[in-house]
PDB file of C-alpha atoms in Angstrom:
ATOM      1  CA  MET Q   1     -35.319  13.748 -12.704  1.00 45.00           C
ATOM      2  CA  HIS Q   2     -31.713  14.134 -14.097  1.00 58.00           C
ATOM      3  CA  PRO Q   3     -31.572  11.651 -17.878  1.00 65.00           C
ATOM      4  CA  ALA Q   4     -30.849   8.328 -16.364  1.00 81.00           C
ATOM      5  CA  LEU Q   5     -26.444   7.487 -18.226  1.00 84.00           C
ATOM      6  CA  PHE Q   6     -27.127   3.960 -20.000  1.00 84.00           C
ATOM      7  CA  ASP Q   7     -30.615   4.176 -20.896  1.00 80.00           C
ATOM      8  CA  GLY Q   8     -29.486   5.320 -24.547  1.00 72.00           C
ATOM      9  CA  PRO Q   9     -28.890   2.583 -26.586  1.00 73.00           C
ATOM     10  CA  GLN Q  10     -25.755   4.604 -28.118  1.00 80.00           C
ATOM     11  CA  TRP Q  11     -23.640   2.309 -26.554  1.00 90.00           C
ATOM     12  CA  HIS Q  12     -25.054  -0.747 -26.686  1.00 90.00           C
ATOM     13  CA  GLY Q  13     -22.336  -3.172 -28.467  1.00 91.00           C
ATOM     14  CA  CYS Q  14     -19.955  -0.270 -29.067  1.00 94.00           C
ATOM     15  CA  ILE Q  15     -16.469   0.901 -28.174  1.00 96.00           C
ATOM     16  CA  PHE Q  16     -15.693   4.664 -27.382  1.00 96.00           C
ATOM     17  CA  GLY Q  17     -13.219   7.297 -29.109  1.00 93.00           C
ATOM     18  CA  GLU Q  18     -14.866   9.398 -31.151  1.00 89.00           C
ATOM     19  CA  GLY Q  19     -17.878   8.903 -30.943  1.00 92.00           C
ATOM     20  CA  TRP Q  20     -19.646   5.195 -30.285  1.00 95.00           C
ATOM     21  CA  ARG Q  21     -18.371   2.387 -32.358  1.00 94.00           C
ATOM     22  CA  LYS Q  22     -20.135  -0.735 -33.785  1.00 94.00           C
ATOM     23  CA  THR Q  23     -18.069  -3.804 -33.527  1.00 94.00           C
ATOM     24  CA  ASP Q  24     -17.923  -6.689 -35.757  1.00 92.00           C
ATOM     25  CA  GLU Q  25     -18.149  -9.340 -32.140  1.00 93.00           C
ATOM     26  CA  ALA Q  26     -20.130  -8.162 -28.472  1.00 93.00           C
ATOM     27  CA  LEU Q  27     -18.940  -8.747 -24.475  1.00 94.00           C
ATOM     28  CA  GLN Q  28     -22.468  -9.696 -23.113  1.00 95.00           C
ATOM     29  CA  VAL Q  29     -21.723  -8.769 -19.577  1.00 95.00           C
ATOM     30  CA  PHE Q  30     -24.246 -10.230 -16.403  1.00 94.00           C
ATOM     31  CA  GLU Q  31     -25.521  -9.761 -13.454  1.00 93.00           C
ATOM     32  CA  LYS Q  32     -23.230 -11.230 -10.853  1.00 92.00           C
ATOM     33  CA  ALA Q  33     -25.830 -12.360  -8.804  1.00 93.00           C
ATOM     34  CA  THR Q  34     -28.615 -14.229 -11.211  1.00 94.00           C
ATOM     35  CA  GLY Q  35     -27.132 -14.458 -14.536  1.00 94.00           C
ATOM     36  CA  ARG Q  36     -28.708 -11.989 -15.966  1.00 95.00           C
ATOM     37  CA  LEU Q  37     -27.860  -9.983 -18.430  1.00 94.00           C
ATOM     38  CA  LEU Q  38     -26.608  -6.228 -17.711  1.00 91.00           C
ATOM     39  CA  GLY Q  39     -26.154  -5.386 -21.659  1.00 91.00           C
ATOM     40  CA  VAL Q  40     -23.954  -5.694 -24.569  1.00 94.00           C
ATOM     41  CA  VAL Q  41     -20.525  -3.679 -24.665  1.00 95.00           C
ATOM     42  CA  GLY Q  42     -18.297  -3.632 -28.294  1.00 96.00           C
ATOM     43  CA  LEU Q  43     -14.880  -6.157 -28.301  1.00 96.00           C
ATOM     44  CA  ALA Q  44     -12.051  -4.360 -29.161  1.00 96.00           C
ATOM     45  CA  LYS Q  45      -8.607  -6.128 -30.661  1.00 95.00           C
ATOM     46  CA  GLU Q  46      -5.667  -5.072 -31.427  1.00 94.00           C
ATOM     47  CA  GLY Q  47      -6.478  -3.213 -34.549  1.00 94.00           C
ATOM     48  CA  ASP Q  48      -8.487  -0.941 -32.810  1.00 96.00           C
ATOM     49  CA  VAL Q  49      -5.626  -0.100 -30.435  1.00 97.00           C
ATOM     50  CA  GLU Q  50      -3.994   1.166 -33.282  1.00 97.00           C
ATOM     51  CA  ARG Q  51      -7.127   3.284 -34.909  1.00 96.00           C
ATOM     52  CA  ALA Q  52      -7.401   5.205 -31.201  1.00 97.00           C
ATOM     53  CA  ALA Q  53      -3.260   6.249 -31.298  1.00 97.00           C
ATOM     54  CA  GLY Q  54      -4.118   7.504 -34.481  1.00 97.00           C
ATOM     55  CA  GLU Q  55      -6.914   9.332 -33.348  1.00 97.00           C
ATOM     56  CA  ALA Q  56      -5.612  10.240 -29.876  1.00 97.00           C
ATOM     57  CA  SER Q  57      -1.999  11.771 -31.039  1.00 97.00           C
ATOM     58  CA  ARG Q  58      -3.913  13.884 -33.560  1.00 97.00           C
ATOM     59  CA  VAL Q  59      -5.903  15.050 -31.020  1.00 97.00           C
ATOM     60  CA  GLN Q  60      -3.655  14.969 -27.804  1.00 98.00           C
ATOM     61  CA  PRO Q  61      -1.929  18.118 -28.890  1.00 98.00           C
ATOM     62  CA  ASP Q  62      -4.743  20.660 -28.849  1.00 98.00           C
ATOM     63  CA  TRP Q  63      -5.488  18.959 -25.120  1.00 98.00           C
ATOM     64  CA  ALA Q  64      -2.412  19.760 -24.130  1.00 97.00           C
ATOM     65  CA  GLY Q  65      -2.271  23.755 -25.578  1.00 96.00           C
ATOM     66  CA  THR Q  66      -6.083  24.436 -23.991  1.00 97.00           C
ATOM     67  CA  ALA Q  67      -5.648  26.492 -20.735  1.00 96.00           C
ATOM     68  CA  PRO Q  68      -5.452  24.959 -18.169  1.00 96.00           C
ATOM     69  CA  ASP Q  69      -8.624  26.081 -16.589  1.00 96.00           C
ATOM     70  CA  GLU Q  70     -10.747  24.295 -19.119  1.00 97.00           C
ATOM     71  CA  ARG Q  71      -9.521  21.306 -18.862  1.00 97.00           C
ATOM     72  CA  ALA Q  72     -10.809  21.508 -15.475  1.00 98.00           C
ATOM     73  CA  ALA Q  73     -13.955  22.474 -15.554  1.00 98.00           C
ATOM     74  CA  VAL Q  74     -14.682  18.928 -17.881  1.00 98.00           C
ATOM     75  CA  LEU Q  75     -13.322  17.117 -15.592  1.00 98.00           C
ATOM     76  CA  ARG Q  76     -15.510  19.706 -12.379  1.00 98.00           C
ATOM     77  CA  ARG Q  77     -18.420  18.603 -14.387  1.00 98.00           C
ATOM     78  CA  ALA Q  78     -17.892  15.202 -15.141  1.00 98.00           C
ATOM     79  CA  ALA Q  79     -17.586  15.005 -10.844  1.00 98.00           C
ATOM     80  CA  GLY Q  80     -20.904  16.871 -10.873  1.00 97.00           C
ATOM     81  CA  LEU Q  81     -21.478  14.403 -13.048  1.00 97.00           C
ATOM     82  CA  LEU Q  82     -21.000  11.547 -10.566  1.00 97.00           C
ATOM     83  CA  GLU Q  83     -22.278  13.189  -7.754  1.00 97.00           C
ATOM     84  CA  ARG Q  84     -25.589  13.735  -9.120  1.00 95.00           C
ATOM     85  CA  HIS Q  85     -25.917   9.771 -11.607  1.00 96.00           C
ATOM     86  CA  ALA Q  86     -25.085   8.959  -7.102  1.00 96.00           C
ATOM     87  CA  ASP Q  87     -27.528   6.536  -8.316  1.00 95.00           C
ATOM     88  CA  GLU Q  88     -27.924   4.989 -11.567  1.00 95.00           C
ATOM     89  CA  ILE Q  89     -24.397   4.607 -10.916  1.00 96.00           C
ATOM     90  CA  VAL Q  90     -23.914   2.784  -7.223  1.00 97.00           C
ATOM     91  CA  ALA Q  91     -26.610   0.363  -8.530  1.00 95.00           C
ATOM     92  CA  TRP Q  92     -25.315  -0.473 -11.702  1.00 95.00           C
ATOM     93  CA  ASN Q  93     -21.620  -1.361  -9.984  1.00 96.00           C
ATOM     94  CA  VAL Q  94     -23.240  -3.581  -7.496  1.00 96.00           C
ATOM     95  CA  ARG Q  95     -25.089  -6.056  -9.858  1.00 95.00           C
ATOM     96  CA  GLU Q  96     -21.763  -5.123 -12.302  1.00 95.00           C
ATOM     97  CA  THR Q  97     -19.425  -6.330  -9.750  1.00 95.00           C
ATOM     98  CA  GLY Q  98     -21.498  -8.278  -7.037  1.00 95.00           C
ATOM     99  CA  GLY Q  99     -19.597  -6.433  -4.444  1.00 94.00           C
ATOM    100  CA  LEU Q 100     -21.216  -4.760  -1.612  1.00 96.00           C
ATOM    101  CA  ARG Q 101     -23.544  -1.686  -1.756  1.00 96.00           C
ATOM    102  CA  ALA Q 102     -21.120   0.428   0.850  1.00 97.00           C
ATOM    103  CA  LYS Q 103     -18.635  -0.402  -1.632  1.00 97.00           C
ATOM    104  CA  ALA Q 104     -20.277   0.659  -4.505  1.00 96.00           C
ATOM    105  CA  GLY Q 105     -20.918   4.245  -2.881  1.00 97.00           C
ATOM    106  CA  MET Q 106     -16.884   4.409  -1.761  1.00 97.00           C
ATOM    107  CA  GLU Q 107     -16.151   3.762  -5.078  1.00 97.00           C
ATOM    108  CA  LEU Q 108     -18.460   6.273  -5.823  1.00 97.00           C
ATOM    109  CA  ARG Q 109     -16.682   9.111  -3.068  1.00 97.00           C
ATOM    110  CA  SER Q 110     -13.332   7.554  -4.883  1.00 97.00           C
ATOM    111  CA  ALA Q 111     -13.879   8.241  -8.268  1.00 98.00           C
ATOM    112  CA  THR Q 112     -15.152  12.207  -7.194  1.00 98.00           C
ATOM    113  CA  SER Q 113     -12.285  13.221  -4.986  1.00 98.00           C
ATOM    114  CA  ALA Q 114     -10.141  11.384  -7.787  1.00 98.00           C
ATOM    115  CA  LEU Q 115     -11.746  14.004 -10.648  1.00 98.00           C
ATOM    116  CA  TYR Q 116     -12.150  17.882  -8.066  1.00 98.00           C
ATOM    117  CA  ALA Q 117      -8.130  16.589  -7.000  1.00 97.00           C
ATOM    118  CA  ALA Q 118      -7.112  16.053 -10.826  1.00 97.00           C
ATOM    119  CA  ALA Q 119      -9.153  19.422 -11.570  1.00 97.00           C
ATOM    120  CA  GLY Q 120      -6.996  21.614  -8.707  1.00 96.00           C
ATOM    121  CA  MET Q 121      -3.902  20.442 -10.021  1.00 93.00           C
ATOM    122  CA  LEU Q 122      -3.209  22.410 -12.758  1.00 93.00           C
ATOM    123  CA  SER Q 123      -3.916  25.595  -9.992  1.00 92.00           C
ATOM    124  CA  GLU Q 124      -0.736  24.072  -8.961  1.00 91.00           C
ATOM    125  CA  PRO Q 125       2.869  25.136 -10.612  1.00 88.00           C
ATOM    126  CA  GLN Q 126       3.731  23.418 -13.482  1.00 86.00           C
ATOM    127  CA  GLY Q 127       7.416  22.859 -12.578  1.00 89.00           C
ATOM    128  CA  VAL Q 128      10.003  23.313 -10.568  1.00 92.00           C
ATOM    129  CA  VAL Q 129      13.142  26.519 -10.426  1.00 93.00           C
ATOM    130  CA  LEU Q 130      16.595  24.229  -9.930  1.00 93.00           C
ATOM    131  CA  PRO Q 131      19.734  24.963  -7.921  1.00 93.00           C
ATOM    132  CA  SER Q 132      21.427  27.028 -10.982  1.00 92.00           C
ATOM    133  CA  ARG Q 133      25.058  29.328 -10.940  1.00 89.00           C
ATOM    134  CA  ASP Q 134      24.821  33.462 -10.518  1.00 89.00           C
ATOM    135  CA  GLY Q 135      23.068  35.146 -13.891  1.00 89.00           C
ATOM    136  CA  ARG Q 136      21.799  31.820 -15.043  1.00 93.00           C
ATOM    137  CA  LEU Q 137      17.519  30.509 -14.601  1.00 93.00           C
ATOM    138  CA  SER Q 138      16.660  26.696 -14.565  1.00 94.00           C
ATOM    139  CA  TYR Q 139      14.334  24.658 -14.455  1.00 92.00           C
ATOM    140  CA  ALA Q 140      11.928  22.242 -14.604  1.00 93.00           C
ATOM    141  CA  ARG Q 141       8.755  21.784 -16.612  1.00 91.00           C
ATOM    142  CA  ARG Q 142       6.646  19.247 -16.636  1.00 89.00           C
ATOM    143  CA  VAL Q 143       4.686  18.265 -19.743  1.00 93.00           C
ATOM    144  CA  PRO Q 144       2.207  15.742 -20.494  1.00 95.00           C
ATOM    145  CA  HIS Q 145       3.222  11.468 -21.897  1.00 96.00           C
ATOM    146  CA  GLY Q 146       0.647  11.712 -25.241  1.00 97.00           C
ATOM    147  CA  ILE Q 147      -1.154   8.866 -24.979  1.00 98.00           C
ATOM    148  CA  VAL Q 148      -1.313   7.107 -21.561  1.00 98.00           C
ATOM    149  CA  GLY Q 149      -2.851   3.559 -20.933  1.00 98.00           C
ATOM    150  CA  VAL Q 150      -4.512   2.634 -18.893  1.00 98.00           C
ATOM    151  CA  ILE Q 151      -5.145  -0.946 -17.920  1.00 96.00           C
ATOM    152  CA  ALA Q 152      -8.066  -1.172 -15.081  1.00 94.00           C
ATOM    153  CA  PRO Q 153      -8.175  -4.239 -12.792  1.00 92.00           C
ATOM    154  CA  PHE Q 154     -12.532  -5.605 -11.794  1.00 93.00           C
ATOM    155  CA  ASN Q 155     -12.675  -5.746  -8.035  1.00 93.00           C
ATOM    156  CA  PHE Q 156     -12.743  -1.579  -8.142  1.00 95.00           C
ATOM    157  CA  PRO Q 157     -13.155  -0.954 -12.054  1.00 96.00           C
ATOM    158  CA  LEU Q 158     -14.682   3.239 -11.176  1.00 97.00           C
ATOM    159  CA  THR Q 159     -11.760   4.121  -8.738  1.00 96.00           C
ATOM    160  CA  LEU Q 160      -8.870   1.967 -10.493  1.00 96.00           C
ATOM    161  CA  SER Q 161      -9.300   3.909 -13.369  1.00 97.00           C
ATOM    162  CA  MET Q 162     -10.662   6.827 -12.385  1.00 97.00           C
ATOM    163  CA  ARG Q 163      -7.007   7.527 -10.076  1.00 96.00           C
ATOM    164  CA  ALA Q 164      -5.124   6.820 -13.445  1.00 97.00           C
ATOM    165  CA  VAL Q 165      -7.978   8.593 -16.041  1.00 98.00           C
ATOM    166  CA  ALA Q 166      -8.028  11.629 -14.531  1.00 98.00           C
ATOM    167  CA  PRO Q 167      -4.503  13.388 -13.891  1.00 97.00           C
ATOM    168  CA  ALA Q 168      -3.705  12.109 -17.123  1.00 98.00           C
ATOM    169  CA  LEU Q 169      -6.612  14.724 -18.863  1.00 98.00           C
ATOM    170  CA  ALA Q 170      -5.481  16.793 -16.646  1.00 97.00           C
ATOM    171  CA  THR Q 171      -2.382  16.804 -17.260  1.00 96.00           C
ATOM    172  CA  GLY Q 172      -3.149  17.031 -20.990  1.00 97.00           C
ATOM    173  CA  ASN Q 173      -2.848  13.192 -22.798  1.00 98.00           C
ATOM    174  CA  ALA Q 174      -4.690  11.276 -24.327  1.00 98.00           C
ATOM    175  CA  VAL Q 175      -6.303   8.463 -22.814  1.00 98.00           C
ATOM    176  CA  ILE Q 176      -7.020   4.578 -23.399  1.00 98.00           C
ATOM    177  CA  VAL Q 177      -9.053   2.187 -21.031  1.00 98.00           C
ATOM    178  CA  LYS Q 178      -8.970  -0.800 -21.259  1.00 97.00           C
ATOM    179  CA  PRO Q 179     -11.486  -1.724 -18.959  1.00 96.00           C
ATOM    180  CA  ASP Q 180     -11.681  -5.547 -17.500  1.00 95.00           C
ATOM    181  CA  PRO Q 181     -13.713  -7.932 -19.458  1.00 94.00           C
ATOM    182  CA  HIS Q 182     -16.043  -8.890 -16.449  1.00 94.00           C
ATOM    183  CA  THR Q 183     -16.570  -5.467 -15.492  1.00 96.00           C
ATOM    184  CA  PRO Q 184     -16.564  -3.070 -19.231  1.00 96.00           C
ATOM    185  CA  ILE Q 185     -19.191  -1.153 -17.487  1.00 95.00           C
ATOM    186  CA  SER Q 186     -18.193   0.102 -14.590  1.00 95.00           C
ATOM    187  CA  GLY Q 187     -14.059   0.421 -16.001  1.00 96.00           C
ATOM    188  CA  GLY Q 188     -14.790   1.104 -19.587  1.00 96.00           C
ATOM    189  CA  VAL Q 189     -18.452   2.204 -20.890  1.00 96.00           C
ATOM    190  CA  LEU Q 190     -18.784   4.247 -17.424  1.00 96.00           C
ATOM    191  CA  LEU Q 191     -15.742   6.588 -18.160  1.00 97.00           C
ATOM    192  CA  ALA Q 192     -17.402   7.361 -21.005  1.00 96.00           C
ATOM    193  CA  ARG Q 193     -20.095   8.701 -20.885  1.00 96.00           C
ATOM    194  CA  ILE Q 194     -19.536  10.633 -17.654  1.00 96.00           C
ATOM    195  CA  PHE Q 195     -16.233  12.668 -19.866  1.00 97.00           C
ATOM    196  CA  GLU Q 196     -19.067  12.723 -23.254  1.00 95.00           C
ATOM    197  CA  ASP Q 197     -21.484  14.323 -21.365  1.00 95.00           C
ATOM    198  CA  ALA Q 198     -19.363  16.656 -19.413  1.00 97.00           C
ATOM    199  CA  GLY Q 199     -17.894  18.075 -22.591  1.00 96.00           C
ATOM    200  CA  LEU Q 200     -14.162  16.987 -23.157  1.00 97.00           C
ATOM    201  CA  PRO Q 201     -13.684  16.469 -27.241  1.00 97.00           C
ATOM    202  CA  GLY Q 202     -13.782  13.475 -29.060  1.00 95.00           C
ATOM    203  CA  GLY Q 203     -10.235  11.507 -29.738  1.00 96.00           C
ATOM    204  CA  LEU Q 204      -9.337  11.981 -25.945  1.00 97.00           C
ATOM    205  CA  LEU Q 205     -10.400   9.040 -24.270  1.00 98.00           C
ATOM    206  CA  HIS Q 206     -11.020   5.571 -25.845  1.00 98.00           C
ATOM    207  CA  VAL Q 207     -12.214   2.632 -23.898  1.00 98.00           C
ATOM    208  CA  LEU Q 208     -11.379  -0.855 -26.036  1.00 97.00           C
ATOM    209  CA  PRO Q 209     -13.214  -4.054 -23.647  1.00 96.00           C
ATOM    210  CA  GLY Q 210     -11.188  -7.114 -24.737  1.00 94.00           C
ATOM    211  CA  GLY Q 211      -8.803  -8.768 -24.188  1.00 92.00           C
ATOM    212  CA  ALA Q 212      -5.029  -9.758 -23.259  1.00 93.00           C
ATOM    213  CA  ASP Q 213      -4.254  -9.697 -27.006  1.00 94.00           C
ATOM    214  CA  VAL Q 214      -5.911  -5.525 -26.315  1.00 96.00           C
ATOM    215  CA  GLY Q 215      -4.040  -4.837 -23.478  1.00 95.00           C
ATOM    216  CA  GLU Q 216      -0.599  -6.049 -24.894  1.00 96.00           C
ATOM    217  CA  ALA Q 217      -0.911  -4.132 -27.740  1.00 96.00           C
ATOM    218  CA  LEU Q 218      -1.431  -0.946 -25.922  1.00 96.00           C
ATOM    219  CA  CYS Q 219       1.567  -1.556 -23.828  1.00 96.00           C
ATOM    220  CA  ARG Q 220       3.495  -2.125 -27.766  1.00 96.00           C
ATOM    221  CA  HIS Q 221       2.255   0.598 -28.905  1.00 96.00           C
ATOM    222  CA  PRO Q 222       4.971   2.998 -30.285  1.00 96.00           C
ATOM    223  CA  SER Q 223       2.383   6.319 -29.541  1.00 96.00           C
ATOM    224  CA  VAL Q 224       1.922   4.954 -25.840  1.00 97.00           C
ATOM    225  CA  GLY Q 225       4.084   6.795 -23.199  1.00 96.00           C
ATOM    226  CA  MET Q 226       3.319   4.959 -20.373  1.00 96.00           C
ATOM    227  CA  VAL Q 227       0.424   2.443 -19.033  1.00 97.00           C
ATOM    228  CA  ALA Q 228      -1.229   2.307 -15.529  1.00 96.00           C
ATOM    229  CA  PHE Q 229      -2.119  -1.306 -14.339  1.00 94.00           C
ATOM    230  CA  THR Q 230      -3.525  -2.894 -10.920  1.00 90.00           C
ATOM    231  CA  GLY Q 231      -3.616  -6.114 -10.723  1.00 88.00           C
ATOM    232  CA  SER Q 232      -1.096  -9.400 -10.172  1.00 90.00           C
ATOM    233  CA  THR Q 233       2.135  -9.803 -10.172  1.00 93.00           C
ATOM    234  CA  ALA Q 234       3.231 -11.968 -12.982  1.00 93.00           C
ATOM    235  CA  VAL Q 235       0.669  -9.844 -15.602  1.00 91.00           C
ATOM    236  CA  GLY Q 236       2.381  -6.501 -13.607  1.00 92.00           C
ATOM    237  CA  ARG Q 237       6.134  -8.198 -14.731  1.00 94.00           C
ATOM    238  CA  ARG Q 238       5.116  -8.530 -19.158  1.00 93.00           C
ATOM    239  CA  VAL Q 239       3.267  -4.739 -18.358  1.00 93.00           C
ATOM    240  CA  GLY Q 240       6.657  -3.647 -17.743  1.00 93.00           C
ATOM    241  CA  ALA Q 241       8.358  -6.184 -19.325  1.00 93.00           C
ATOM    242  CA  LEU Q 242       6.378  -4.554 -23.294  1.00 93.00           C
ATOM    243  CA  CYS Q 243       6.597  -1.171 -22.855  1.00 92.00           C
TER     244      CYS Q 243
END
């Protein structure tokens, strides 16, 4: 038996960045089928985005300078943790989202694949040689955005957060995740716990459950170079305008 991901008290009433931090307000998470309390997470505010961006900006350059095989190893360890804790993760997903067990299993497999694929990206060429005149060498090199924001929805919280988080971390970025308030555990706390145990350096991944004010602050922040969003067309247009 592997130690449970969610049994420890460290995440209760907290947001995640350079470790777990209590917030002034909390967000209760209920089981969809019964209405029973599943857990309590921290409720982030706009100021938490500013703090997260500052921490992420400080540590991101070192992560970008970390050898590709070391970054890939963190991602593979994270994938292995998803596999080892599969039963626990699926059970939480079912209870929090109200989805079928088969759907939760699909999310788990998809998230695991995203991690392995992101790790594999790091063995591929990191740029291209461009056509140029004789005697000259022109090339394009891929570089990190710096900080990537991820705004994840409630319906496929693990899949639609991990498919953005994994490649962003692989390519040397720091990430700030705003999971949907309806599914902050499957779409946020789970990622924090997995990467924490996988050895991701502190301050690179931030999980800020919150409302639209947090998402808008994330989109407006000048240090956030890219925002990945899944949701309605109307909100997507708002995200694009703010960015």
